CSV table of C-alpha atoms and ligand atoms in Angstrom, one decimal:
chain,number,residue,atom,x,y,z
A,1,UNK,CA,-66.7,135.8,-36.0
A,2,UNK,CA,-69.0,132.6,-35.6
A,3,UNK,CA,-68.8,131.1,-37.7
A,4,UNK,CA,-71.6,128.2,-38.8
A,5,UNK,CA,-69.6,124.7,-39.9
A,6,UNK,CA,-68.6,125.1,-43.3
A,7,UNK,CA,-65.5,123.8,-45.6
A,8,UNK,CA,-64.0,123.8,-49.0
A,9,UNK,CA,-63.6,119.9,-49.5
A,10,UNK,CA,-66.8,118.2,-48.9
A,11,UNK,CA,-69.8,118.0,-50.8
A,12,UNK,CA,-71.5,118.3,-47.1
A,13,UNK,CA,-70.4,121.8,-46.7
A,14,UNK,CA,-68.4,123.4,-49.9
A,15,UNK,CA,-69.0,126.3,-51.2
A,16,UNK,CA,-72.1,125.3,-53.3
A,17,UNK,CA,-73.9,125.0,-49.7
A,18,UNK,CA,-72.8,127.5,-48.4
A,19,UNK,CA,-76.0,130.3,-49.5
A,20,UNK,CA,-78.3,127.1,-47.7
A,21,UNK,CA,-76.2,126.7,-44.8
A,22,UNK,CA,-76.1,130.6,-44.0
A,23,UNK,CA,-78.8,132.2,-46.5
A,24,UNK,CA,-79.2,135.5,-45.5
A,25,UNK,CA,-76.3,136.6,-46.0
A,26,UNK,CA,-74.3,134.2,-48.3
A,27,UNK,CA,-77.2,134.2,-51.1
A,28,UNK,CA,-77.2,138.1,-51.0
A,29,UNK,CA,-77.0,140.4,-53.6
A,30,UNK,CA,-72.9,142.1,-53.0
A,31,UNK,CA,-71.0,138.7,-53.0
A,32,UNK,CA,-67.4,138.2,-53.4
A,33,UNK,CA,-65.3,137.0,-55.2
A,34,UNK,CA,-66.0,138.3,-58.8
A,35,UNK,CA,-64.5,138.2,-61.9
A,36,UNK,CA,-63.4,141.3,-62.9
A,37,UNK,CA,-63.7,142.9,-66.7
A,38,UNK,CA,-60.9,145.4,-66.7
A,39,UNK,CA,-62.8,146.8,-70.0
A,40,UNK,CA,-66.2,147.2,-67.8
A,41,UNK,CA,-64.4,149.3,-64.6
A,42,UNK,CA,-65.5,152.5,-64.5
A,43,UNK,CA,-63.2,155.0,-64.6
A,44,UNK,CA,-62.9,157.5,-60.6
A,45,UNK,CA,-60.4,159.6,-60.1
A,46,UNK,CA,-61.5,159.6,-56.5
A,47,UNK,CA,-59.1,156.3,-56.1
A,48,UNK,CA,-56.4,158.1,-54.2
A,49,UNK,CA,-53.3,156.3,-53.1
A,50,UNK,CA,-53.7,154.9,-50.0
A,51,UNK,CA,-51.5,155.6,-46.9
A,52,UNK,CA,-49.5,152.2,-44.9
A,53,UNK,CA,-48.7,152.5,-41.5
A,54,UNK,CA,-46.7,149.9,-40.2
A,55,UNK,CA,-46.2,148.4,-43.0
A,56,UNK,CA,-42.9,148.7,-43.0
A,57,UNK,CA,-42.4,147.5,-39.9
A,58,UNK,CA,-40.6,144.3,-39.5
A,59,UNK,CA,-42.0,142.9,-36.0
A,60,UNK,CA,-45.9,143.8,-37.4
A,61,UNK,CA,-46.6,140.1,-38.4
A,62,UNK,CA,-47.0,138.3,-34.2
A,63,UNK,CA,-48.2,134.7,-35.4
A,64,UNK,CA,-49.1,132.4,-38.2
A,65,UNK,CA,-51.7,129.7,-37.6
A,66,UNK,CA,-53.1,126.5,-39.6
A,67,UNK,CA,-57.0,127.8,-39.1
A,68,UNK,CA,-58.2,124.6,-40.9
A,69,UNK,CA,-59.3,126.6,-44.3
A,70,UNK,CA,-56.4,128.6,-44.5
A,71,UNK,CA,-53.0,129.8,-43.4
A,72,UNK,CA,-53.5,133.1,-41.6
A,73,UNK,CA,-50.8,136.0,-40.5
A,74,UNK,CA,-52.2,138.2,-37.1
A,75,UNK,CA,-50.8,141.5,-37.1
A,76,UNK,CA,-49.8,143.6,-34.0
A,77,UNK,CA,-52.2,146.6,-33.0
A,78,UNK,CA,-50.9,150.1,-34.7
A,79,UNK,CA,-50.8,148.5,-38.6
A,80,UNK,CA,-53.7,150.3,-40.7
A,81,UNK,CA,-54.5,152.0,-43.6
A,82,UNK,CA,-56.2,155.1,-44.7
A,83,UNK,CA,-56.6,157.5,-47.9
A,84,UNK,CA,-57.7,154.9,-51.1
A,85,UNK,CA,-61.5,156.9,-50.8
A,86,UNK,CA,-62.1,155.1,-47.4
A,87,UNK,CA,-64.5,156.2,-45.2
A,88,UNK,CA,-61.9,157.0,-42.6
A,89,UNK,CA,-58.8,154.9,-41.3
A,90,UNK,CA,-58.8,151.0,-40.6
A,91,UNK,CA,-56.8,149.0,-38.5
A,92,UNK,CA,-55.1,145.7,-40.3
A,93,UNK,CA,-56.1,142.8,-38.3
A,94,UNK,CA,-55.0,140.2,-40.3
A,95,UNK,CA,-53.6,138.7,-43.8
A,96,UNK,CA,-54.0,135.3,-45.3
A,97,UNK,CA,-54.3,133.0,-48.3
A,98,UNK,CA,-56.4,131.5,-51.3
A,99,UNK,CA,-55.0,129.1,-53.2
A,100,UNK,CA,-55.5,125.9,-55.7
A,101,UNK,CA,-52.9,123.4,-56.3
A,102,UNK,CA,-49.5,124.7,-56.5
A,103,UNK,CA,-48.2,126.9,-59.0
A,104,UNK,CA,-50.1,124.6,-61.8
A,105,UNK,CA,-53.3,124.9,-60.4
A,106,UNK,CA,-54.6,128.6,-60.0
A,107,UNK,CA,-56.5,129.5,-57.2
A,108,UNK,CA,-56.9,132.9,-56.5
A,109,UNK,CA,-60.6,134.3,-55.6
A,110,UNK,CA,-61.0,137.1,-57.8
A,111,UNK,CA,-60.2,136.8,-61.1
A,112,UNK,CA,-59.6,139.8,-64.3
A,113,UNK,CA,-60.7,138.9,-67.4
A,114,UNK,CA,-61.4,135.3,-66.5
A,115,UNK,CA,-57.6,134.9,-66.0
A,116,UNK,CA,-57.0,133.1,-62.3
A,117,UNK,CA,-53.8,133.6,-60.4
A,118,UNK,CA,-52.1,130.6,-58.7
A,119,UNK,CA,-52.9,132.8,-55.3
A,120,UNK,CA,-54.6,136.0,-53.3
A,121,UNK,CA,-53.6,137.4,-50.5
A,122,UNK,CA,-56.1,139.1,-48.2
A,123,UNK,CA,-55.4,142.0,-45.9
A,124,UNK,CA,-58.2,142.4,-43.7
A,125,UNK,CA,-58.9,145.8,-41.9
A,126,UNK,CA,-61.9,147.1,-40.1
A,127,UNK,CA,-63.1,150.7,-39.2
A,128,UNK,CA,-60.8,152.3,-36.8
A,129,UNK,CA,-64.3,154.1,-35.2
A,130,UNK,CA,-65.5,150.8,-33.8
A,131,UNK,CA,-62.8,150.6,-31.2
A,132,UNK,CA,-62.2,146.9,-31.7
A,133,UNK,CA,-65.9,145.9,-32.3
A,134,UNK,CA,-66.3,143.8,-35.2
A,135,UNK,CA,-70.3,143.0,-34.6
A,136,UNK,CA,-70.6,146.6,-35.3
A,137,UNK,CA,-68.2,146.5,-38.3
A,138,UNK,CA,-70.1,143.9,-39.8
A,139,UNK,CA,-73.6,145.6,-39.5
A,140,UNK,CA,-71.9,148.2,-41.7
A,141,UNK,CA,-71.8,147.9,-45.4
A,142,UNK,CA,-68.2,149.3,-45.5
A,143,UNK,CA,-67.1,147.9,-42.0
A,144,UNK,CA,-64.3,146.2,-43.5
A,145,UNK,CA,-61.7,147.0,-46.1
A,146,UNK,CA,-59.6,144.4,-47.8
A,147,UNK,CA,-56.8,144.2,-49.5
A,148,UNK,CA,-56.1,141.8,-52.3
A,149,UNK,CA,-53.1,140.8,-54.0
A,150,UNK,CA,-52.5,138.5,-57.0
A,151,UNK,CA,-49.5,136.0,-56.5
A,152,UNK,CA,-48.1,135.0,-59.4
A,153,UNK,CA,-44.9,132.7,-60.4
A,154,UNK,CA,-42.0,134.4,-61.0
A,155,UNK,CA,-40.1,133.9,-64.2
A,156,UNK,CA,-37.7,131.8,-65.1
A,157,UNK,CA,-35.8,129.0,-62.4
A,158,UNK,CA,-35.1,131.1,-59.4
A,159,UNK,CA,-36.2,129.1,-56.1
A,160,UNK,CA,-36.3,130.3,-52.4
A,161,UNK,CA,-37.5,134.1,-54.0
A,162,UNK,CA,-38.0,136.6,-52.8
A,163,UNK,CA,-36.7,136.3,-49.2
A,164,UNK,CA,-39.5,137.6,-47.3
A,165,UNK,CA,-41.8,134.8,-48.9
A,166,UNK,CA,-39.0,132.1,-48.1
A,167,UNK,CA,-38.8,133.5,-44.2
A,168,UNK,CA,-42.9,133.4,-44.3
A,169,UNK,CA,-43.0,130.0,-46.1
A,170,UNK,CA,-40.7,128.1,-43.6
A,171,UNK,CA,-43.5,128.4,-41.1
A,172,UNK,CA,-46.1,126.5,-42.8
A,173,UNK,CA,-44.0,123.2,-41.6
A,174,UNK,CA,-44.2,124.3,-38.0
A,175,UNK,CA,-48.2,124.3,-38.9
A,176,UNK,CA,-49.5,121.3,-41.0
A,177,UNK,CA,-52.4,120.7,-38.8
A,178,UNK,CA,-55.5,122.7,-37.5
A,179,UNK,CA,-55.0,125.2,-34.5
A,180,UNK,CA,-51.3,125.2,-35.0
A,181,UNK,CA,-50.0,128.6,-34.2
A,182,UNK,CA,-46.8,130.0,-34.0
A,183,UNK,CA,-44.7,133.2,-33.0
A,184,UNK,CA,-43.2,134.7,-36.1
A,185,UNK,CA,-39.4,136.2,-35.5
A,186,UNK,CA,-38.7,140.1,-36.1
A,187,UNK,CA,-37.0,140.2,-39.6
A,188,UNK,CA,-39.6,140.9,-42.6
A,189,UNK,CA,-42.4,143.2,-43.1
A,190,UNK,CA,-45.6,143.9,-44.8
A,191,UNK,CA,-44.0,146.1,-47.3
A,192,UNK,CA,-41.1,143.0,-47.9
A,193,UNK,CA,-44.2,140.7,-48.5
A,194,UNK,CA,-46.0,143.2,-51.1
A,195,UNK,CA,-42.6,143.9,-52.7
A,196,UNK,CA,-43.6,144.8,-56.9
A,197,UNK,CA,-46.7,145.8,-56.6
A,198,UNK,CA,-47.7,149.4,-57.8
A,199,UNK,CA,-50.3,150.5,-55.1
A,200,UNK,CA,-51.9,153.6,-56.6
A,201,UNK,CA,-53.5,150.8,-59.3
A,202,UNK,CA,-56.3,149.3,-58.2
A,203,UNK,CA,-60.0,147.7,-58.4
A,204,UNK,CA,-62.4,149.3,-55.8
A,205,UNK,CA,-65.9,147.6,-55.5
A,206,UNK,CA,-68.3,146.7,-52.9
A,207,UNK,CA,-68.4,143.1,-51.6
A,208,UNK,CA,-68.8,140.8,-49.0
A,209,UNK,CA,-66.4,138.6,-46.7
A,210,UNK,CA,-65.3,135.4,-48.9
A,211,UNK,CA,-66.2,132.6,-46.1
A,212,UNK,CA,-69.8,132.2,-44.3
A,213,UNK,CA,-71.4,134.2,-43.1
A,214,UNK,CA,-70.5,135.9,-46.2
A,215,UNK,CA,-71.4,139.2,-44.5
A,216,UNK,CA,-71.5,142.5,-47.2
A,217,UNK,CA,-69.9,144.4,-45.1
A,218,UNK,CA,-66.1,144.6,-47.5
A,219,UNK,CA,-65.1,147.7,-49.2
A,220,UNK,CA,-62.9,145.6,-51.7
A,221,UNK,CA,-59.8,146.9,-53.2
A,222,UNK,CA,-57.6,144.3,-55.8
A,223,UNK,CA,-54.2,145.4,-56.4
A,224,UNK,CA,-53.9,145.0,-60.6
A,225,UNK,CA,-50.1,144.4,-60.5
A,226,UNK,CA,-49.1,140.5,-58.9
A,227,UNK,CA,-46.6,139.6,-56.2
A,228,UNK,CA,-44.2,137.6,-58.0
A,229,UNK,CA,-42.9,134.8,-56.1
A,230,UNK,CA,-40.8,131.4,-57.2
A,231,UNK,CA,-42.5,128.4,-57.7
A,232,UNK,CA,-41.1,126.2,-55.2
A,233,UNK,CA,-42.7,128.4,-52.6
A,234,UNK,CA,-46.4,128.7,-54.1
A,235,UNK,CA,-46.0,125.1,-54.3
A,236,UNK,CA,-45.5,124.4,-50.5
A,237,UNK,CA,-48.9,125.7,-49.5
A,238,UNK,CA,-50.5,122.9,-51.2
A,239,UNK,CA,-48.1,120.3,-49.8
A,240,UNK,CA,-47.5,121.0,-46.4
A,241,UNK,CA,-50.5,122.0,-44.9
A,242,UNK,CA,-53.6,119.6,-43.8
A,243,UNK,CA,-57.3,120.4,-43.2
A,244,UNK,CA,-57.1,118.7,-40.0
A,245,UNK,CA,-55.0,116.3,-38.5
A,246,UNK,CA,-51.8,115.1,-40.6
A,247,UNK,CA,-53.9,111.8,-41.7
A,248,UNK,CA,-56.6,114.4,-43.3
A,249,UNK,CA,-56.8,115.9,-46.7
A,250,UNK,CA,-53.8,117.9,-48.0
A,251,UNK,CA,-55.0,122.0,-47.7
A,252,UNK,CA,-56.0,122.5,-51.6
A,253,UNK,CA,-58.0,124.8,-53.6
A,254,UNK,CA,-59.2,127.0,-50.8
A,255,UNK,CA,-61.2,129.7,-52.6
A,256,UNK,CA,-64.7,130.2,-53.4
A,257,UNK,CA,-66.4,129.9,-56.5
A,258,UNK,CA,-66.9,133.7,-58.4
A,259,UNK,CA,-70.2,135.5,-57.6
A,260,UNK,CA,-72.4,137.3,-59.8
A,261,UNK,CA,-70.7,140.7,-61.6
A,262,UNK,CA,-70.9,144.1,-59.1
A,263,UNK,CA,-70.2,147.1,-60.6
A,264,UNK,CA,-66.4,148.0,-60.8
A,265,UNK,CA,-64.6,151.2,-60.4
A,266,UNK,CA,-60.6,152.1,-60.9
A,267,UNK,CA,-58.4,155.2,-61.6
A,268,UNK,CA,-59.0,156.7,-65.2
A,269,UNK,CA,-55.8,156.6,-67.4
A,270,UNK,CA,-57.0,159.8,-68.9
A,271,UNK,CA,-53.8,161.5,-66.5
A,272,UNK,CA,-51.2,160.2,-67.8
A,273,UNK,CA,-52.8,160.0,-71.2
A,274,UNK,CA,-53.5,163.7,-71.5
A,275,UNK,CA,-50.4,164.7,-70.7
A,276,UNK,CA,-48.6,162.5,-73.6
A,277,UNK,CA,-51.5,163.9,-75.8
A,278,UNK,CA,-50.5,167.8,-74.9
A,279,UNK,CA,-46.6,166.6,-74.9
A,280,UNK,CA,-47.4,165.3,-78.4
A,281,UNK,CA,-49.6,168.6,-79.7
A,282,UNK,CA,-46.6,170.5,-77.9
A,283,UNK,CA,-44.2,168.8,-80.2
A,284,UNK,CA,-46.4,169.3,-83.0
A,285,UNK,CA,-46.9,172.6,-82.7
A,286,UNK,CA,-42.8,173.2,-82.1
A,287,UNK,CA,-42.3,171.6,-85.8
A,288,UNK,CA,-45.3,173.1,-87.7
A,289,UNK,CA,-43.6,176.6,-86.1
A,290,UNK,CA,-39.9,175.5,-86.8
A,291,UNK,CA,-38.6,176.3,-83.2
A,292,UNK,CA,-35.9,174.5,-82.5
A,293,UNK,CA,-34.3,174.2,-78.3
A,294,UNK,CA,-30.8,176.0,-79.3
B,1,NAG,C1,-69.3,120.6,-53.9
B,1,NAG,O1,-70.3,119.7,-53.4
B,1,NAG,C2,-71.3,119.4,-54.4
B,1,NAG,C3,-72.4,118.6,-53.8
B,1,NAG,O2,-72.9,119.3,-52.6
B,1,NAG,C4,-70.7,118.8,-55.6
B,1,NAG,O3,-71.7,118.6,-56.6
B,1,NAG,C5,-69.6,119.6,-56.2
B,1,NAG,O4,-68.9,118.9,-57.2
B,1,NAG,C6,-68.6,120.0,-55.1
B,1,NAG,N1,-67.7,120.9,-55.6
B,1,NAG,C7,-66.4,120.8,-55.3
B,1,NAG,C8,-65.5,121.9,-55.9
B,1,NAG,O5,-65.9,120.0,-54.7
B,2,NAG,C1,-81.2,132.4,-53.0
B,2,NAG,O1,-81.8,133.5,-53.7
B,2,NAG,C2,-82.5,133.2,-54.8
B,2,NAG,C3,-83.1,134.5,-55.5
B,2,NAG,O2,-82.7,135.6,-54.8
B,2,NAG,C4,-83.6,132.3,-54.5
B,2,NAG,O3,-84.3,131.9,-55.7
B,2,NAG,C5,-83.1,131.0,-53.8
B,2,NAG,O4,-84.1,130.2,-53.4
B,2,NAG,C6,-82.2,131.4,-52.6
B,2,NAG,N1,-81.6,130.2,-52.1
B,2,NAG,C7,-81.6,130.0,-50.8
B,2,NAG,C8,-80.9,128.7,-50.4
B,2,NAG,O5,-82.1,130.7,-50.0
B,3,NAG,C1,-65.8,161.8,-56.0
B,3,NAG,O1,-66.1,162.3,-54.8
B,3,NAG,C2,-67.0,163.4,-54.8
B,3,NAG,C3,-67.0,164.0,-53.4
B,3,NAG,O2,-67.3,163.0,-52.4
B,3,NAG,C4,-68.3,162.9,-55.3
B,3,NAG,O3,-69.2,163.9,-55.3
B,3,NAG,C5,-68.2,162.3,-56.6
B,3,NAG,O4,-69.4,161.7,-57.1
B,3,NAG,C6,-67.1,161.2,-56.6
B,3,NAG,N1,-66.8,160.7,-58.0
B,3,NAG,C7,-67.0,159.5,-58.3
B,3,NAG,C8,-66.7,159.2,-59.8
B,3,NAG,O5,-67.4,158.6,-57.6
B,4,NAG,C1,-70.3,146.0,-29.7
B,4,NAG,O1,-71.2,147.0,-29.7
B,4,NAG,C2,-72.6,146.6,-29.4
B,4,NAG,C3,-73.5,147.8,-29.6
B,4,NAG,O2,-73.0,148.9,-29.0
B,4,NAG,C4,-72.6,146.0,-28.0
B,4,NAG,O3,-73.9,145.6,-27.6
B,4,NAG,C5,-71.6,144.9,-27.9
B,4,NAG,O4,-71.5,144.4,-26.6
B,4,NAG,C6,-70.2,145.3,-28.3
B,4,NAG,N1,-69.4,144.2,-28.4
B,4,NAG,C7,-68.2,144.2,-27.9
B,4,NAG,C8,-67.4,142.9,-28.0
B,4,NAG,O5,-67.7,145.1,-27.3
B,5,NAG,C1,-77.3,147.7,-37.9
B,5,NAG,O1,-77.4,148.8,-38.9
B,5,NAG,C2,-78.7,149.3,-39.0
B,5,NAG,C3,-78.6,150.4,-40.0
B,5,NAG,O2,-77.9,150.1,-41.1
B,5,NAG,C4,-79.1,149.9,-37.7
B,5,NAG,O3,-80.5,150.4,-37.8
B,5,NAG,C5,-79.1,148.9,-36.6
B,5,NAG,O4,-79.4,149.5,-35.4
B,5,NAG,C6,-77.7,148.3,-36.5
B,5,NAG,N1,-77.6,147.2,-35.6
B,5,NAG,C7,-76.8,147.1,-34.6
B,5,NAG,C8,-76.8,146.0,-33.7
B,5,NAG,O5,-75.9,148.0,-34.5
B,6,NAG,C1,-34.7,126.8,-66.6
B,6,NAG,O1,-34.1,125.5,-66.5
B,6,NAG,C2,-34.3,124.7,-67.7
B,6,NAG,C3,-33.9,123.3,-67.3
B,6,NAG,O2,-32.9,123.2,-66.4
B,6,NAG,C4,-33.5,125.3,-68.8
B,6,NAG,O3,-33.7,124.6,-70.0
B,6,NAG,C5,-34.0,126.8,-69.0
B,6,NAG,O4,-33.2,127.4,-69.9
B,6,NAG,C6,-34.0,127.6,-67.7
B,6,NAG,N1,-34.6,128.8,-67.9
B,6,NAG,C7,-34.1,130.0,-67.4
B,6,NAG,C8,-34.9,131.2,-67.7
B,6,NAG,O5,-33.1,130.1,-66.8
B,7,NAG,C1,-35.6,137.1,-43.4
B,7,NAG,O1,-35.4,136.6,-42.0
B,7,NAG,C2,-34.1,136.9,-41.5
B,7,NAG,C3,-34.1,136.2,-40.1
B,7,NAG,O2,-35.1,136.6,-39.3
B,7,NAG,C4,-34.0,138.4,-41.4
B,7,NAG,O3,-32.7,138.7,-40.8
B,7,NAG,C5,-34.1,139.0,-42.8
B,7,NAG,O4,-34.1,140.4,-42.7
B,7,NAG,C6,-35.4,138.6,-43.4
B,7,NAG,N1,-35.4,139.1,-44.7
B,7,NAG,C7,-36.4,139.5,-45.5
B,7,NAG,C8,-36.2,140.1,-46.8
B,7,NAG,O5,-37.6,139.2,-45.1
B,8,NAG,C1,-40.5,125.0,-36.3
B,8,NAG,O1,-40.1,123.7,-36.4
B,8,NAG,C2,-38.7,123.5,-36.4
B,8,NAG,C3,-38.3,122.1,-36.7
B,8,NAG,O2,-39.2,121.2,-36.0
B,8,NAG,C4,-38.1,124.0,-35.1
B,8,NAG,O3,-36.7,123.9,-35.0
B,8,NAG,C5,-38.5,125.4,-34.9
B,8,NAG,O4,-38.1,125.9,-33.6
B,8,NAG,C6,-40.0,125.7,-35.0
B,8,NAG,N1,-40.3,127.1,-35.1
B,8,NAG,C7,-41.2,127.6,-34.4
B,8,NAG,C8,-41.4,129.1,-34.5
B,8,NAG,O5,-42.0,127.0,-33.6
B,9,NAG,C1,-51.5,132.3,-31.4
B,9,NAG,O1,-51.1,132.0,-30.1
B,9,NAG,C2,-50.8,133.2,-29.3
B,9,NAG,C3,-50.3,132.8,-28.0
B,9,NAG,O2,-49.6,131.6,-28.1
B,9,NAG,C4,-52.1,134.0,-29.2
B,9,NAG,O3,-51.8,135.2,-28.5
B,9,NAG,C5,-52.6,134.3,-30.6
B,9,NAG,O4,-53.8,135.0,-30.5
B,9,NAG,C6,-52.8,133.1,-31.4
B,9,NAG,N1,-53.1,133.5,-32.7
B,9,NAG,C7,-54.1,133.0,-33.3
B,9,NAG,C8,-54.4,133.5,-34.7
B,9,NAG,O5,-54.8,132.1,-32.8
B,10,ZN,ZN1,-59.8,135.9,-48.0
């Protein structure tokens, strides 16, 4: 992408200046993040479960780099997605982070009922059909799909948890300042990252990318159930990692401000409900008749 100069810590070019600096697209009408009212979502049983390929692959993750706003996880060719009513399949480019300061601080993007997780994690995907072509992709109003996921502390005192967040965590030393990169070793996967999260529950509505341009381009999905991970790790994202070189600014509360409200859909519960309604009337009907199983 090309991005124009913008950044999350100065009042030169934070997020309130961000619709100036880049206006047609970053003061438009489908911008992310929002605050979503889980009471408002509309119920559509067209949010299938999604298919993973490669997620469980434990050599998908190639390199982790410091990019200045955030920590960010590149992802070998072959991991994508498809089913969740996309379009078609996407191919996972890349994952990284949004956060505030430490586990004390929330600062996840999104947010359900005003409540703001200490983290997100973002999953970004673009249209299989555009062969690698992200201009196209982001002249598309569903060129992109992302994945978010709500990182939460995990209870009570455990530290180092779970293990796939400790093996990703003990890169972020290897990259406190900008442009650092580094190979990630075979060993943990998408799925070992993602580990507790229900993915047939979900948010679905349309957006735009996060950061300038702000393009509205993202068909969003945010995972309802959090990745729970100790606190000694959330905490090392906001005290390892610099904006820019290690005499700069400690990397803190890298997320943008919420947008206004979009409309929001998820699956109904009407499902599962109906069936423990007709189990109920079942059982109902089984005393009122005096049958009994023997
Ligand atoms: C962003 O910068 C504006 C001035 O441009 C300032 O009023 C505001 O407090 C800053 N916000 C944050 C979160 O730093
Ligand atoms: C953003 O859009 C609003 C209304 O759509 C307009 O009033 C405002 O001037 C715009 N801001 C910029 C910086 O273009
Ligand atoms: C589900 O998909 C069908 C077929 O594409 C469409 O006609 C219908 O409007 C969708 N339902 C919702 C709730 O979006
Ligand atoms: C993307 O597609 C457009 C339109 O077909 C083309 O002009 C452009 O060169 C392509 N970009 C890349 C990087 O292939
Ligand atoms: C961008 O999309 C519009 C339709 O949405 C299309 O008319 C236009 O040709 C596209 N531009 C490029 C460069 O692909
Ligand atoms: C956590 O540690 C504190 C202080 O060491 C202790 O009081 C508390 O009971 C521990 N909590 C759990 C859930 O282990
Ligand atoms: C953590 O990394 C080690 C060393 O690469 C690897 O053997 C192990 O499988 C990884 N475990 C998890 C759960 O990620
Ligand atoms: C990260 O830094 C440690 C300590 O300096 C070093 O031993 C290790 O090789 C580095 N890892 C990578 C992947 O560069
Ligand atoms: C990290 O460096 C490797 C080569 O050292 C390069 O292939 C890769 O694209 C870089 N990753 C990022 C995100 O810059
Ligand atoms: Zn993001």
């Amino acid at each position: 992408f090309c991005h124009p100069a913008w950044c999350y810590h100065l009042p030169s070019c934070n997020d309130t200046t961000w619709s100036t600096i880049v206006p047609q697209y970053c003061n438009g009408t489908r911008q992310s993040p929002i605050d979503i009212v889980s009471a408002s979502a509309t119920p559509n049983d067209n949010l299938s479960e999604f298919t993973f390929v490669k997620y469980d692959d434990t050599s998908s993750m190639t390199s982790i780099k410091n990019t200045g706003n955030t920590v960010k996880v590149t992802l070998k060719s072959g991991v994508k997605i498809s089913g969740g009513d996309l379009s078609e399949q996407y191919d996972s480019l890349q994952f990284h982070l949004h956060w505030g300061d430490g586990s004390s601080v929330p600062g996840s993007e999104h947010t359900v009922d005003g409540k703001r997780y200490p983290m997100e994690l973002h999953i970004v995907n673009r249209k299989s059909s555009y062969n690698g072509n992200t201009s196209l992709a982001l002249n598309d109003s569903t060129g992109f799909a992302a994945l978010g996921f709500f990182i939460e502390v995990m209870s009570g005192n455990s530290t180092g948890q779970p293990e796939s967040w400790r093996n990703l965590t003990s890169y972020l030393a290897n990259i406190t300042e900008k442009g650092q990169n580094v190979s990630i070793a075979a060993g943990f996967s998408l799925d070992d990252l993602l580990v507790g999260v229900d993915r047939t529950k979900y948010y679905r509505y349309l957006g735009s990318l996060t950061t300038p341009a702000c393009y509205e381009a993202v068909v969003w999905t945010v995972f309802k159930d959090p990745i729970k991970v100790s606190k000694d790790l959330i905490d090392l994202f906001s005290t390892t990692l610099h904006f820019n070189d290690r005499t700069s600014q400690i990397m803190k509360n890298v997320y943008r401000s919420l947008q206004p409200a979009q409309q929001v859909w998820t699956q109904s519960i009407k499902a599962s409900a109906s069936t423990t309604c007709f189990s109920l009337s079942l059982l109902l009907l089984s005393l009122a008749l005096g049958w009994s199983w023997s």
